[in-house]
Amino acid sequence: MRESEKITSVILAEAEAAAEDIIARANAAKTAKLEALEADFADASSARLSSLSREKEATVARKLTVAGLDARMSSLASRRRVMEKAFDRAYEKIATLGDGEYRAFYGRLIEKYVGDGDTVAVAAEDKKRLDAKWLEGVSKKIGKKLKLSESASDGAYGIVIMGKSCEVDLTLGSLISEVKTECESEVLAALFG
């Protein structure tokens, strides 16, 4: 082999070795860069998944809270309906008492609230049950002079006592409403513990 071929062969061998070294370093740099990118992507994905997981948990917690509130509101509305039905039944029960019991009931109320010389207005529905004869008997029993009003009271059932200084509304609707207001929380507690 000639000397120029030897030199060319050495140059080519050195060039090939240098090229292989450059390629190896480039491949190593590429692999390192890919590994770094994969690690960054994994970290970013993990952080995003963690963030999404926290957001999901917070959303589920909010929805559970809202659902719990909705359930409580629905339960309270149902309880109120049951309570309203109970007061409606009480109204009906008193309104449909036999004449004797009904007269005794209103006689006790008159005894409690009437003053001497007061006027008693009877509801239109009760004109037959709570008549002048009945009022006269109550008046004698309690020892107070009472007068029956010619005009009917506003309520469907019951009476209104018109005194010198005030009126006492003892219509059935008014009595039930007052009792309901006074004991609403007690009734709810008794019905639903």
Short mmCIF file of C-alpha atoms in Angstrom, two decimals, residues 100 127 142 170 177 183:
data_model
loop_
_atom_site.label_atom_id
_atom_site.label_comp_id
_atom_site.label_asym_id
_atom_site.label_seq_id
_atom_site.Cartn_x
_atom_site.Cartn_y
_atom_site.Cartn_z
CA GLY A 100 -123.30 19.55 74.16
CA LYS A 127 -126.07 30.47 65.29
CA ILE A 142 -120.78 32.48 85.61
CA LEU A 170 -112.34 33.06 69.89
CA SER A 177 -103.76 29.50 64.65
CA CYS A 183 -96.53 24.97 70.08
#
